[in-house]
PDB file of C-alpha atoms and ligand atoms in Angstrom:
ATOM      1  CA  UNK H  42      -3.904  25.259  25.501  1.00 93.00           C
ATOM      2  CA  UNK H  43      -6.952  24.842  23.115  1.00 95.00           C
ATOM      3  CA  UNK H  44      -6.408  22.190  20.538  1.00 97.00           C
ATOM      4  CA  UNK H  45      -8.394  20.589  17.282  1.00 98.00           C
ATOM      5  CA  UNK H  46      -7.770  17.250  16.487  1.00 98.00           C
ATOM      6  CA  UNK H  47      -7.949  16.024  12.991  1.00 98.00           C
ATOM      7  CA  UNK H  48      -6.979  13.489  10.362  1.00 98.00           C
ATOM      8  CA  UNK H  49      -6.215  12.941   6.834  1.00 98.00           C
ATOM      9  CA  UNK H  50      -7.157   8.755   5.936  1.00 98.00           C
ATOM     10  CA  UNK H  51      -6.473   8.040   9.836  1.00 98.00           C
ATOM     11  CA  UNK H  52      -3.064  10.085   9.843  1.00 98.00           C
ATOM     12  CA  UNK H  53      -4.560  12.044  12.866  1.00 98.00           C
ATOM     13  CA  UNK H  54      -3.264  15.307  14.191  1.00 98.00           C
ATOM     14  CA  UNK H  55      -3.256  18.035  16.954  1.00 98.00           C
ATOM     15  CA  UNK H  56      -3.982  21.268  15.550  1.00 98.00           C
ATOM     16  CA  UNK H  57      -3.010  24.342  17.417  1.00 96.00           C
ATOM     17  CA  UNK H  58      -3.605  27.612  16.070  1.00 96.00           C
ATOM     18  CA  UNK H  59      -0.382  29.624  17.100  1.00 95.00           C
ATOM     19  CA  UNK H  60      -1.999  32.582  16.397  1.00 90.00           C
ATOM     20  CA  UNK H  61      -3.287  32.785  20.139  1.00 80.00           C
ATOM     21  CA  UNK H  62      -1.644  30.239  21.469  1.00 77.00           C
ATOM     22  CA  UNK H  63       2.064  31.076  22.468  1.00 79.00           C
ATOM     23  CA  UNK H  64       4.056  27.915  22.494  1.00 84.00           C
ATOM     24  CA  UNK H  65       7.589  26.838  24.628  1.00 86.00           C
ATOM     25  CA  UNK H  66       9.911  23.877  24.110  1.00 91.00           C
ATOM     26  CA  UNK H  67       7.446  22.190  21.133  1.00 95.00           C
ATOM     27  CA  UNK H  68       9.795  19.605  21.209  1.00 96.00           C
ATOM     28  CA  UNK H  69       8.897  18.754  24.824  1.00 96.00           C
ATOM     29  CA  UNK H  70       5.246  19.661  24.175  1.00 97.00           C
ATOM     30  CA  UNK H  71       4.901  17.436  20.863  1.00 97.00           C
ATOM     31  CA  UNK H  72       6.010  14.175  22.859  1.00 97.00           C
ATOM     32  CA  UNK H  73       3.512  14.652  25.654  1.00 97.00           C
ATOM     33  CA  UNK H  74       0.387  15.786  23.481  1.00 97.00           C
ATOM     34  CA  UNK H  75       0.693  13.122  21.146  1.00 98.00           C
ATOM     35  CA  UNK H  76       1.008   9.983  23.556  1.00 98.00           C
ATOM     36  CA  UNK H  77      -2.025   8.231  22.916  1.00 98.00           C
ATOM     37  CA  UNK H  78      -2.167   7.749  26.641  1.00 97.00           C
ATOM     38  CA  UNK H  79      -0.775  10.034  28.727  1.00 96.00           C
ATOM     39  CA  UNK H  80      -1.697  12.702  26.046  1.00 97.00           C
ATOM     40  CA  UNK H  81      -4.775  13.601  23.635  1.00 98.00           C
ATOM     41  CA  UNK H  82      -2.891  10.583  21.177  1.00 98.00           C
ATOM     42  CA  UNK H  83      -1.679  11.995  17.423  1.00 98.00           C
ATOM     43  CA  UNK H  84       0.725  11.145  14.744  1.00 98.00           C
ATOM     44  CA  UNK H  85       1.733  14.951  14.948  1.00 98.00           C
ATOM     45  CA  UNK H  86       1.420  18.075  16.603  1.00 98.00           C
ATOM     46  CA  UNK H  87       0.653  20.745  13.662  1.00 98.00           C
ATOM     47  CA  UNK H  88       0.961  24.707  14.475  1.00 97.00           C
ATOM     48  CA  UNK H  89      -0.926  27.196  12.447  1.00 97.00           C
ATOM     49  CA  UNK H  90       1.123  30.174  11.825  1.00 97.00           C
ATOM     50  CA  UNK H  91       1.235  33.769  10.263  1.00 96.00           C
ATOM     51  CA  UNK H  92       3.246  33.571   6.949  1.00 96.00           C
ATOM     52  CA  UNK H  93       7.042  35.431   7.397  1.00 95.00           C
ATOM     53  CA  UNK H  94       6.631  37.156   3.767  1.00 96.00           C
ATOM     54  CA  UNK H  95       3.727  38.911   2.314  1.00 95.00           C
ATOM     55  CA  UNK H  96       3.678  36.523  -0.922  1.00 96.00           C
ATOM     56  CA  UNK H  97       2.586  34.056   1.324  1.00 98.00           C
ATOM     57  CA  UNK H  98      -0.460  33.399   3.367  1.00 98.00           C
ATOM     58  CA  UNK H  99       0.277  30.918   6.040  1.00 98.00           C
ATOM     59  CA  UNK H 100       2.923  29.030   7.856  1.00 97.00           C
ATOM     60  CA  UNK H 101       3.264  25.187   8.680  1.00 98.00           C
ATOM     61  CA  UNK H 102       5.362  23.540  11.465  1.00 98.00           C
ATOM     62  CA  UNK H 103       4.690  20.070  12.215  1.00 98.00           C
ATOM     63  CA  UNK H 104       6.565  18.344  14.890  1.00 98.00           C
ATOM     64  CA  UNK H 105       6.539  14.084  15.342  1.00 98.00           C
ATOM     65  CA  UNK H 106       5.412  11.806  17.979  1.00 98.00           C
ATOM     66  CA  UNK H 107       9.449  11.511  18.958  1.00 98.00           C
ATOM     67  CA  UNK H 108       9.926  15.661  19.140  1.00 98.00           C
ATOM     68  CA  UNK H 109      11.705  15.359  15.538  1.00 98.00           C
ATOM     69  CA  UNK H 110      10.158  18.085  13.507  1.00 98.00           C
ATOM     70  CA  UNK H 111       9.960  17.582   9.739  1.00 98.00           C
ATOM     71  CA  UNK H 112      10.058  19.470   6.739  1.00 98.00           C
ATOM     72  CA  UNK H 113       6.753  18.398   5.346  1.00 97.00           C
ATOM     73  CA  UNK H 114       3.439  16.491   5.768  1.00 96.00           C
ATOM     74  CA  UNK H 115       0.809  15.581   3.236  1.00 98.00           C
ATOM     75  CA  UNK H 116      -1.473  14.533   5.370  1.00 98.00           C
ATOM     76  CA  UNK H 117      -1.098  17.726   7.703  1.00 98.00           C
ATOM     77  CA  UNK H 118      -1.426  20.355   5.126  1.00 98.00           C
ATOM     78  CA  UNK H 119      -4.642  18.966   3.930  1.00 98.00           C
ATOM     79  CA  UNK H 120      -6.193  19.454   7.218  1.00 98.00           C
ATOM     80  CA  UNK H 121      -4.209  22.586   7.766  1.00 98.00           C
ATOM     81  CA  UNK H 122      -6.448  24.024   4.488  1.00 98.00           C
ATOM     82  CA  UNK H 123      -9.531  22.789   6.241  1.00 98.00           C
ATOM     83  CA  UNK H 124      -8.698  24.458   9.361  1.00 98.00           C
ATOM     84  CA  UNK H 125      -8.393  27.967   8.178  1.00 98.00           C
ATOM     85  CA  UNK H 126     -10.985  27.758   5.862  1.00 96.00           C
ATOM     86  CA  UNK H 127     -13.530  26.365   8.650  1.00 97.00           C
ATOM     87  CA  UNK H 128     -12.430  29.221  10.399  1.00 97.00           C
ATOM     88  CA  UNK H 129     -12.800  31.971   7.579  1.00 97.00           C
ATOM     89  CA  UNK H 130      -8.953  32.410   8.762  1.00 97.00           C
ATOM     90  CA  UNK H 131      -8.737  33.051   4.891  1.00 97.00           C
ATOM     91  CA  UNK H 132     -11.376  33.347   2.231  1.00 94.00           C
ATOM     92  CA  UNK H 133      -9.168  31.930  -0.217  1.00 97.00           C
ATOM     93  CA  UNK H 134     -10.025  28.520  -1.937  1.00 97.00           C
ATOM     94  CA  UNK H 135      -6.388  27.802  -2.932  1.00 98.00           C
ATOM     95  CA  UNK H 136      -3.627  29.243  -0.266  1.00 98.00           C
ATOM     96  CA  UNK H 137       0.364  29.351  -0.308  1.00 98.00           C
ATOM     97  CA  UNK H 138       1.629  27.898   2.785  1.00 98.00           C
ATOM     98  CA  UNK H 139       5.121  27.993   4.414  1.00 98.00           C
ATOM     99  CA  UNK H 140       6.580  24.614   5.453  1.00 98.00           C
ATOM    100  CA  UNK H 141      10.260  23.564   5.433  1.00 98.00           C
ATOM    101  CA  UNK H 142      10.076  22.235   2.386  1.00 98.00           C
ATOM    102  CA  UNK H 143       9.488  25.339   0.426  1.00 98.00           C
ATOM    103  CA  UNK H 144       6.044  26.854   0.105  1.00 98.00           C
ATOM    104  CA  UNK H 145       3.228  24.305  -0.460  1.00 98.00           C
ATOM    105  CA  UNK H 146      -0.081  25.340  -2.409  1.00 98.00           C
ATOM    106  CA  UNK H 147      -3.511  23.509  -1.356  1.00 98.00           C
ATOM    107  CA  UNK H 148      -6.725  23.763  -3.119  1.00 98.00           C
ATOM    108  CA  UNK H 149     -10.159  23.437  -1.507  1.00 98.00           C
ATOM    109  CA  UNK H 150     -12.576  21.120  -3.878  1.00 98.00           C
ATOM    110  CA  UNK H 151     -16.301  21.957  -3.144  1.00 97.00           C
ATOM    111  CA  UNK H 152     -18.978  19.937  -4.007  1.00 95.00           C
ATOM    112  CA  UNK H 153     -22.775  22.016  -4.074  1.00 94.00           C
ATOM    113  CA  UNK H 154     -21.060  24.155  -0.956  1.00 93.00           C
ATOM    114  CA  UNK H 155     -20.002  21.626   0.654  1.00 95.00           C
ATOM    115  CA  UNK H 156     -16.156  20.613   1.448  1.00 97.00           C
ATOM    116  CA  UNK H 157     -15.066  17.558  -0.911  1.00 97.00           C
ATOM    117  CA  UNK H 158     -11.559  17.683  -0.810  1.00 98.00           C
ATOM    118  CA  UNK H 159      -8.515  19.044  -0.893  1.00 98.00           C
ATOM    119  CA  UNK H 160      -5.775  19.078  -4.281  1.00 98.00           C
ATOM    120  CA  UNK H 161      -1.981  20.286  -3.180  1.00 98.00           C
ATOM    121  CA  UNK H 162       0.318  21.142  -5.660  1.00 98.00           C
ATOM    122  CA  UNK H 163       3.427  19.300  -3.057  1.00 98.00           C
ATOM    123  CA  UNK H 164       5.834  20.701  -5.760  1.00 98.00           C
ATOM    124  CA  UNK H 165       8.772  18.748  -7.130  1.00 98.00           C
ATOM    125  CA  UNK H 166       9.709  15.400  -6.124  1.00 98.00           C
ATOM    126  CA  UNK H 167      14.159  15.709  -5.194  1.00 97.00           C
ATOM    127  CA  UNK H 168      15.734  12.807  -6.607  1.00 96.00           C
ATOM    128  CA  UNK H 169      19.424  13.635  -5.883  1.00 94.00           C
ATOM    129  CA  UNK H 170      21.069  11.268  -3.494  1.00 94.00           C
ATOM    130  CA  UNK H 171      22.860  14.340  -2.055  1.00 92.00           C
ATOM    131  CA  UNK H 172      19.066  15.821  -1.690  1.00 95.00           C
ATOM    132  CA  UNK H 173      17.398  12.465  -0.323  1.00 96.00           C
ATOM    133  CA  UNK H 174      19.799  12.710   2.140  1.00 96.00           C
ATOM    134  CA  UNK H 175      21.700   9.299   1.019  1.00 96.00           C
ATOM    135  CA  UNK H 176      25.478   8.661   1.438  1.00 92.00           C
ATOM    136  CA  UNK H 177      25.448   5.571   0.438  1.00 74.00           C
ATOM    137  CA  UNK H 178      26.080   6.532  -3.440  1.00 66.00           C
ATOM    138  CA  UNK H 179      27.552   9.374  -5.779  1.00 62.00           C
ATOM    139  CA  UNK H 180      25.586   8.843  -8.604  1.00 59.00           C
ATOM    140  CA  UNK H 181      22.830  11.346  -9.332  1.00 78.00           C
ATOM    141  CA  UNK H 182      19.410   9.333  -8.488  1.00 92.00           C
ATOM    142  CA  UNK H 183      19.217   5.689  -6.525  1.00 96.00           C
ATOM    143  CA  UNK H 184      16.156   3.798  -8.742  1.00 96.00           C
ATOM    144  CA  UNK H 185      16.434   0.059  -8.287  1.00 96.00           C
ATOM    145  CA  UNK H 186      19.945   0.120  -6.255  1.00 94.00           C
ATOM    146  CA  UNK H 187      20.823  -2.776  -3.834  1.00 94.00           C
ATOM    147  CA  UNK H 188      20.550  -1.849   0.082  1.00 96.00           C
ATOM    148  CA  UNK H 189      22.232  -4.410   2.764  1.00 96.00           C
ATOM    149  CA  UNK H 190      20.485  -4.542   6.233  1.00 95.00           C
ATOM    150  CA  UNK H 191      20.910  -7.506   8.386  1.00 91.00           C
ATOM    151  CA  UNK H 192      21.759  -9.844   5.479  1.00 93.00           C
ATOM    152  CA  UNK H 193      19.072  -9.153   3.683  1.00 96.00           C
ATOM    153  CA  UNK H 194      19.080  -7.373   0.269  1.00 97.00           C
ATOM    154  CA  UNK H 195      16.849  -4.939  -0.449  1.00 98.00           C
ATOM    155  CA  UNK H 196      16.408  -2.736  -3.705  1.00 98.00           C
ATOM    156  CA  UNK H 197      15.656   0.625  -2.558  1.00 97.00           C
ATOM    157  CA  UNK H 198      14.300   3.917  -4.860  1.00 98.00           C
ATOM    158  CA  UNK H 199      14.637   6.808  -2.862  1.00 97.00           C
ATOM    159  CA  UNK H 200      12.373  10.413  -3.610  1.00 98.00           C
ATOM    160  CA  UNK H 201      12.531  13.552  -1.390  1.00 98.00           C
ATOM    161  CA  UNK H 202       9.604  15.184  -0.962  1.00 98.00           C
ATOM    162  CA  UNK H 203      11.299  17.654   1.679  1.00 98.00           C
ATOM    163  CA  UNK H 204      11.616  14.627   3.825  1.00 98.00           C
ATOM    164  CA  UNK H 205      13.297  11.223   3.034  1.00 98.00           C
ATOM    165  CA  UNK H 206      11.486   8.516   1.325  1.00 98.00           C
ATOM    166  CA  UNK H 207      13.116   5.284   0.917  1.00 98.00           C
ATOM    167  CA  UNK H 208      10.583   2.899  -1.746  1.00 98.00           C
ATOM    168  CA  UNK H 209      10.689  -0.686  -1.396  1.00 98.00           C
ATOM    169  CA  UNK H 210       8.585  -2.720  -4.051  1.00 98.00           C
ATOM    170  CA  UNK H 211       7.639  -6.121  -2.501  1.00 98.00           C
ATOM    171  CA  UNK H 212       4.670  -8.949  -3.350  1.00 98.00           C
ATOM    172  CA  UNK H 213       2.548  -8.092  -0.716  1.00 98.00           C
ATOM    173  CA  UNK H 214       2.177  -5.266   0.529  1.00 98.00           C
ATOM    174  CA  UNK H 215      -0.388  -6.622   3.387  1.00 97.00           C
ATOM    175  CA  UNK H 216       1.759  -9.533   4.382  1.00 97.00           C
ATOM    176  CA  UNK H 217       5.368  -7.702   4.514  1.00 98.00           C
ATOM    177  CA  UNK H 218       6.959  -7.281   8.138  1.00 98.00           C
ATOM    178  CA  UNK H 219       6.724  -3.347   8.263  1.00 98.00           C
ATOM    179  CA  UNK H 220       7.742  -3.323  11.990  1.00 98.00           C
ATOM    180  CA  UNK H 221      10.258  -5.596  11.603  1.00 97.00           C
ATOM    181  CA  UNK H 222      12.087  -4.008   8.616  1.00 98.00           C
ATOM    182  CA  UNK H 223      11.113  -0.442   9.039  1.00 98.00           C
ATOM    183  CA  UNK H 224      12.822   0.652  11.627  1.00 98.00           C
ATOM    184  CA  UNK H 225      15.881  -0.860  10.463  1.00 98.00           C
ATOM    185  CA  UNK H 226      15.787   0.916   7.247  1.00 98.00           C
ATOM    186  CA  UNK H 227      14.166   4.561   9.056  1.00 98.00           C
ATOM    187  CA  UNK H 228      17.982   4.357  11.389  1.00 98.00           C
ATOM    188  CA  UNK H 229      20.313   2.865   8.652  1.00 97.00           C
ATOM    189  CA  UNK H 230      23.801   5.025   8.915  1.00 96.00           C
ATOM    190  CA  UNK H 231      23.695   5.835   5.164  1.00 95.00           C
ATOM    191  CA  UNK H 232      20.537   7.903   6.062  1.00 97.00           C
ATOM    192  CA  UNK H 233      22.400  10.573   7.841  1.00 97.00           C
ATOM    193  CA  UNK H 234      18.548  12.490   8.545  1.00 98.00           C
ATOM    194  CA  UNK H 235      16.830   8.832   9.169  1.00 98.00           C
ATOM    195  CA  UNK H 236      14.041   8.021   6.628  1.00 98.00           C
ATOM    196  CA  UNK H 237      10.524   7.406   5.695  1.00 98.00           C
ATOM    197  CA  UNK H 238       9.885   3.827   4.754  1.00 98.00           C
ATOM    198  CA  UNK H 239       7.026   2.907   2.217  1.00 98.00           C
ATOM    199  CA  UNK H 240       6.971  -0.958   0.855  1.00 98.00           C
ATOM    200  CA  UNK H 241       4.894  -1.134  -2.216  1.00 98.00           C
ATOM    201  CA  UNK H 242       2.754  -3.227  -4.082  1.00 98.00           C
ATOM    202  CA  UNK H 243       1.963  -2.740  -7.672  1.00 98.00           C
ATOM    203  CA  UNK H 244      -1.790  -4.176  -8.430  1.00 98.00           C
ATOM    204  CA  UNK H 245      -2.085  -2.826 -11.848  1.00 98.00           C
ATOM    205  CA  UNK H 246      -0.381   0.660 -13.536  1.00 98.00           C
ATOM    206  CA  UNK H 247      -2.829   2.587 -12.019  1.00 98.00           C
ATOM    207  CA  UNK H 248      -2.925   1.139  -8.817  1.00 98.00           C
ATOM    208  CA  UNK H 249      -0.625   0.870  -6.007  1.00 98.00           C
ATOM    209  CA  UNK H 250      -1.047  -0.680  -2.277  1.00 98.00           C
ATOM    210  CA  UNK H 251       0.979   1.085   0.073  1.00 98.00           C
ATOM    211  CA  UNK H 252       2.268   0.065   3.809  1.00 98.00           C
ATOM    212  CA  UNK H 253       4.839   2.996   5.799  1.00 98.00           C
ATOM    213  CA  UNK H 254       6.642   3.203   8.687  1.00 98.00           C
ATOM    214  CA  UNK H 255       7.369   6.700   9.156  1.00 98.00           C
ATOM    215  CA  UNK H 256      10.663   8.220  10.660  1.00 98.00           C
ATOM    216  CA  UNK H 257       9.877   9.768  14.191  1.00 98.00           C
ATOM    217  CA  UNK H 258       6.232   8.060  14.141  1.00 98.00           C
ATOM    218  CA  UNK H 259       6.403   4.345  13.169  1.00 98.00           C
ATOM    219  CA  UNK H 260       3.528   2.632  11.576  1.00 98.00           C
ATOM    220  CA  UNK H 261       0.639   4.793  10.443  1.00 98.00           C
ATOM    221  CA  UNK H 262      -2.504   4.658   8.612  1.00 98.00           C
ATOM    222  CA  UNK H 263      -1.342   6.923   5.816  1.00 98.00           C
ATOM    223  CA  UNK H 264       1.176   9.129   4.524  1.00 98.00           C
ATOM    224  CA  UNK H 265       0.963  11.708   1.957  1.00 98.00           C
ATOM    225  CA  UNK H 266       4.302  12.657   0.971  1.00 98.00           C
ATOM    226  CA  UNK H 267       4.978   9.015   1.109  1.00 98.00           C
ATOM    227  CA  UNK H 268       2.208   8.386  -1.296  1.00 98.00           C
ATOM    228  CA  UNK H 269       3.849  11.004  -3.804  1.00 98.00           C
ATOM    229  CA  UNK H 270       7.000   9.644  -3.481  1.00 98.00           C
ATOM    230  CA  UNK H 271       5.743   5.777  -3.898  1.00 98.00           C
ATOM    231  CA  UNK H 272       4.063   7.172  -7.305  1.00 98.00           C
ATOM    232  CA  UNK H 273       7.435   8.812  -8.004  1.00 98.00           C
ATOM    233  CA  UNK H 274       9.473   5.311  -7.630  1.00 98.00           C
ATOM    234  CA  UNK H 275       7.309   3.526  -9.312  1.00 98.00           C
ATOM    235  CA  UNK H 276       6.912   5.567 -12.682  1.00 98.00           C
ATOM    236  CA  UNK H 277      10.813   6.066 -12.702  1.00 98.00           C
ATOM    237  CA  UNK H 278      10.750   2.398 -12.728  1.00 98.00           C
ATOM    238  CA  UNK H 279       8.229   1.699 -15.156  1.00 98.00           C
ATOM    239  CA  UNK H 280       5.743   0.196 -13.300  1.00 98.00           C
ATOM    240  CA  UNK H 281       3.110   2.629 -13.074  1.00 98.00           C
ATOM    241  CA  UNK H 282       1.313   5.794 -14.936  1.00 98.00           C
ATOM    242  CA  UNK H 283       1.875   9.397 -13.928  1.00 98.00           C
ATOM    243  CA  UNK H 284      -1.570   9.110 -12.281  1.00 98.00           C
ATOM    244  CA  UNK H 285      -2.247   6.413  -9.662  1.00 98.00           C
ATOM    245  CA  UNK H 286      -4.750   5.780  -6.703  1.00 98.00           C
ATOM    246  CA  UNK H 287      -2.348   4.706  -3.507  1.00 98.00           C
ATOM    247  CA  UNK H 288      -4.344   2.198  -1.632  1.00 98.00           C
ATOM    248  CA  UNK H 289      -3.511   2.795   2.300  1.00 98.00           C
ATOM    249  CA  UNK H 290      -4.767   1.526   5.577  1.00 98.00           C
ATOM    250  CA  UNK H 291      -6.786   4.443   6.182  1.00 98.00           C
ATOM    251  CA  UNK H 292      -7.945   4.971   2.850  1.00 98.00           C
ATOM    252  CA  UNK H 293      -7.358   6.363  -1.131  1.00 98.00           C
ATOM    253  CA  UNK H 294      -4.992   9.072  -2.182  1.00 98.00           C
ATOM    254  CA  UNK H 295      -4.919   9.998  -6.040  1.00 98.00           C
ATOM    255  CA  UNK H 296      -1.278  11.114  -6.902  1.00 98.00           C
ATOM    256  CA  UNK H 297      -0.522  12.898 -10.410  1.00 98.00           C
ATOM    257  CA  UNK H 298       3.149  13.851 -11.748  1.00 98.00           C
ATOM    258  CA  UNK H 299       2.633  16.524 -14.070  1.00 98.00           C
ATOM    259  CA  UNK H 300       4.693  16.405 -17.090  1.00 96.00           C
ATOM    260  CA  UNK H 301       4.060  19.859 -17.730  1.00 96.00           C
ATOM    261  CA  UNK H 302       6.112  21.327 -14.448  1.00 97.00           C
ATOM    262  CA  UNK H 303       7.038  17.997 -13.281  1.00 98.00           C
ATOM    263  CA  UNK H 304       5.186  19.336  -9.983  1.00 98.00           C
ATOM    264  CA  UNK H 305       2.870  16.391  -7.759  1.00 98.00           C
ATOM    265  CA  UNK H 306      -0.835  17.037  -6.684  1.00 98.00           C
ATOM    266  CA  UNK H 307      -2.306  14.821  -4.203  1.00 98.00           C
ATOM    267  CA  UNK H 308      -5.972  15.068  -3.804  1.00 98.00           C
ATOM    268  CA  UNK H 309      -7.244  13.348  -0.908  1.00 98.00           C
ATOM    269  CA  UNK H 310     -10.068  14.534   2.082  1.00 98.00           C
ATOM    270  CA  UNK H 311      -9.512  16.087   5.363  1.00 98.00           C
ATOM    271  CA  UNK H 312     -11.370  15.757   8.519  1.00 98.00           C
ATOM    272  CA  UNK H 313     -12.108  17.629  11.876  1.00 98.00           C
ATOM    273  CA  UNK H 314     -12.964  14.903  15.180  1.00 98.00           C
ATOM    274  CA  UNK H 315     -12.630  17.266  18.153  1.00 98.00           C
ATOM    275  CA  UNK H 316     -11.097  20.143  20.009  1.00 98.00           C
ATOM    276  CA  UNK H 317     -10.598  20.647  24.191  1.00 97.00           C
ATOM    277  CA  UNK H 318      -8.263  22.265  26.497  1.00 96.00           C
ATOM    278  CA  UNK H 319      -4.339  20.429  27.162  1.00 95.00           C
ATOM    279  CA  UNK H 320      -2.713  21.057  30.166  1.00 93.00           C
ATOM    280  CA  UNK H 321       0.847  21.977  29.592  1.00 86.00           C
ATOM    281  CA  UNK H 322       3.139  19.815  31.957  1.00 80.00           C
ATOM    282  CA  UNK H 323       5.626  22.525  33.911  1.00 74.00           C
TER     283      UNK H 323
HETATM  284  O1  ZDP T   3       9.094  12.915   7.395  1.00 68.05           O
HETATM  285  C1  ZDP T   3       8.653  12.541   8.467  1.00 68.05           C
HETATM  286  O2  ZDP T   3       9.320  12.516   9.516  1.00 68.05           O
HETATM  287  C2  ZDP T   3       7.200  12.133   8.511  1.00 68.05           C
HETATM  288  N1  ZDP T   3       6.952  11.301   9.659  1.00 68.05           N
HETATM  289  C3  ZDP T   3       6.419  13.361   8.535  1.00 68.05           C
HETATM  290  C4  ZDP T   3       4.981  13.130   8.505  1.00 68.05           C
HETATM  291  C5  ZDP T   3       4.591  12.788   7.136  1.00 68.05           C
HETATM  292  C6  ZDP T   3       3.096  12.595   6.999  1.00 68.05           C
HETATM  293  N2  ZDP T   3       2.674  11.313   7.385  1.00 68.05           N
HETATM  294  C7  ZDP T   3       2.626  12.865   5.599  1.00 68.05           C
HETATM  295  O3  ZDP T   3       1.424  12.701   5.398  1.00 68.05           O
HETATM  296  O4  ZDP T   3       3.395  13.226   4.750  1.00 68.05           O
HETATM  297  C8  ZDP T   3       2.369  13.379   7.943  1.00 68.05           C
END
């Protein structure tokens, strides 16, 4: 099976275009390609597909490291718009794409010719408990609430972007025990569909420093829906303007929440590695 691998600020992926490629038991598949030992090593296995309706112009599926597959990726669809376009699979600058979170719409920023960037409208942030998934609470939205684990108290702000973000704000960012706490918080039973984890640090109100542990992929270098839903928490607590640069391991995402249709665009780059052949296990 022919494969691309990419990465969005070091959240690297294995692209398969499922236009040629037919596909069996991803879940199966997704586990073994993206060991970063037994496999070609990836925080996600991304398919390219046709779009189901004719509004549309592609489809997304992205599965985790674990088999879990999730309803969006930031990170992904950025090099998902670089794909196709890299491919004249579309000769569209700005393209509607199918995910489980509703259709997602990317925009290609040139610079003289050349690829810059990419701007996605990721649509509205969910803010609904019953939306995060949370059971923990009735009420409406959970800014600034109190979450137990092991003893410790934690206050918790929790956006959906699709998929489950829990937002932790903490001293420093650098310094806080991701590994420790993460997982912890990503299998909590009031997250009925596990979680995203991002602790936060707020350098200034345009500036935030971001550490995640993602659900189904631990720690990685950066995560784009996470990013949005960081800015989210922290402008719903007052911390931060609508526009903000999220500082990550692998690098800068600029996050805007649009006042006008209360939609977030991340603008952040894309990048191709390599491609080869994977050898299916039977
Ligand atoms: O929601 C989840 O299970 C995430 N692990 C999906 C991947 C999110 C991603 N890091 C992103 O950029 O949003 C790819």
């Amino acid at each position: 099976m022919k494969f691309t691998k990419m990465h969005g600020l070091g959240n690297d992926f294995i692209m398969v275009n499922a236009f040629e490629e037919g596909i069996e038991n991803l879940e199966g598949l997704a586990k073994d390609i993206c060991d970063r030992r037994f496999g070609v090593g990836g925080d996600g296995l991304v398919l390219i597909l046709p779009s189901e309706s004719d509004e549309n112009d592609f489809r997304m599926r992205i599965f985790n490291p674990d088999g879990s597959e999730p309803e969006m990726c930031g990170n992904a669809i950025r090099c998902f718009a670089k794909y196709i376009y890299d491919r004249e699979m579309t000769d569209k600058m700005k393209v509607r794409i199918e995910t489980l979170a509703g259709v997602i719409i990317p925009e290609l920023i040139l610079e003289d010719g050349e690829f810059k960037a990419v701007r996605v409208d990721m649509g509205q942030p969910r803010l609904r408990s019953k939306d995060i998934p949370f059971a923990g609470v009735e009420q409406q939205q959970v800014v600034g609430e109190t979450l137990e684990v092991d003893g410790e108290e934690y206050s918790i702000t929790l956006v959906s972007m699709g998929n489950p973000h829990c937002v932790i704000f903490v001293d420093d960012a650098d310094g806080f025990p991701v590994r420790e706490v993460g997982p912890k918080i990503e299998n909590h039973p009031l997250f009925p569909e596990k979680t995203n984890v991002e602790f936060i640090e707020v350098l200034n109100s345009k500036e935030l420093e971001m550490r995640v542990w993602e659900r189904g992929a631990g720690v990685t270098l950066a995560c784009g829906t996470g990013a949005c839903a960081s800015a989210v928490a922290a402008i719903l607590n007052e911390l931060s303007h609508r526009k903000v640069t999220v500082h990550l391991l692998g690098g800068d995402l600029t996050i805007e929440w649009s006042e006008d249709n209360d939609h977030l665009y991340m603008t952040g780059p894309a990048e191709e590695v390599f491609g080869g052949e994977f050898r299916i296990k039977n």
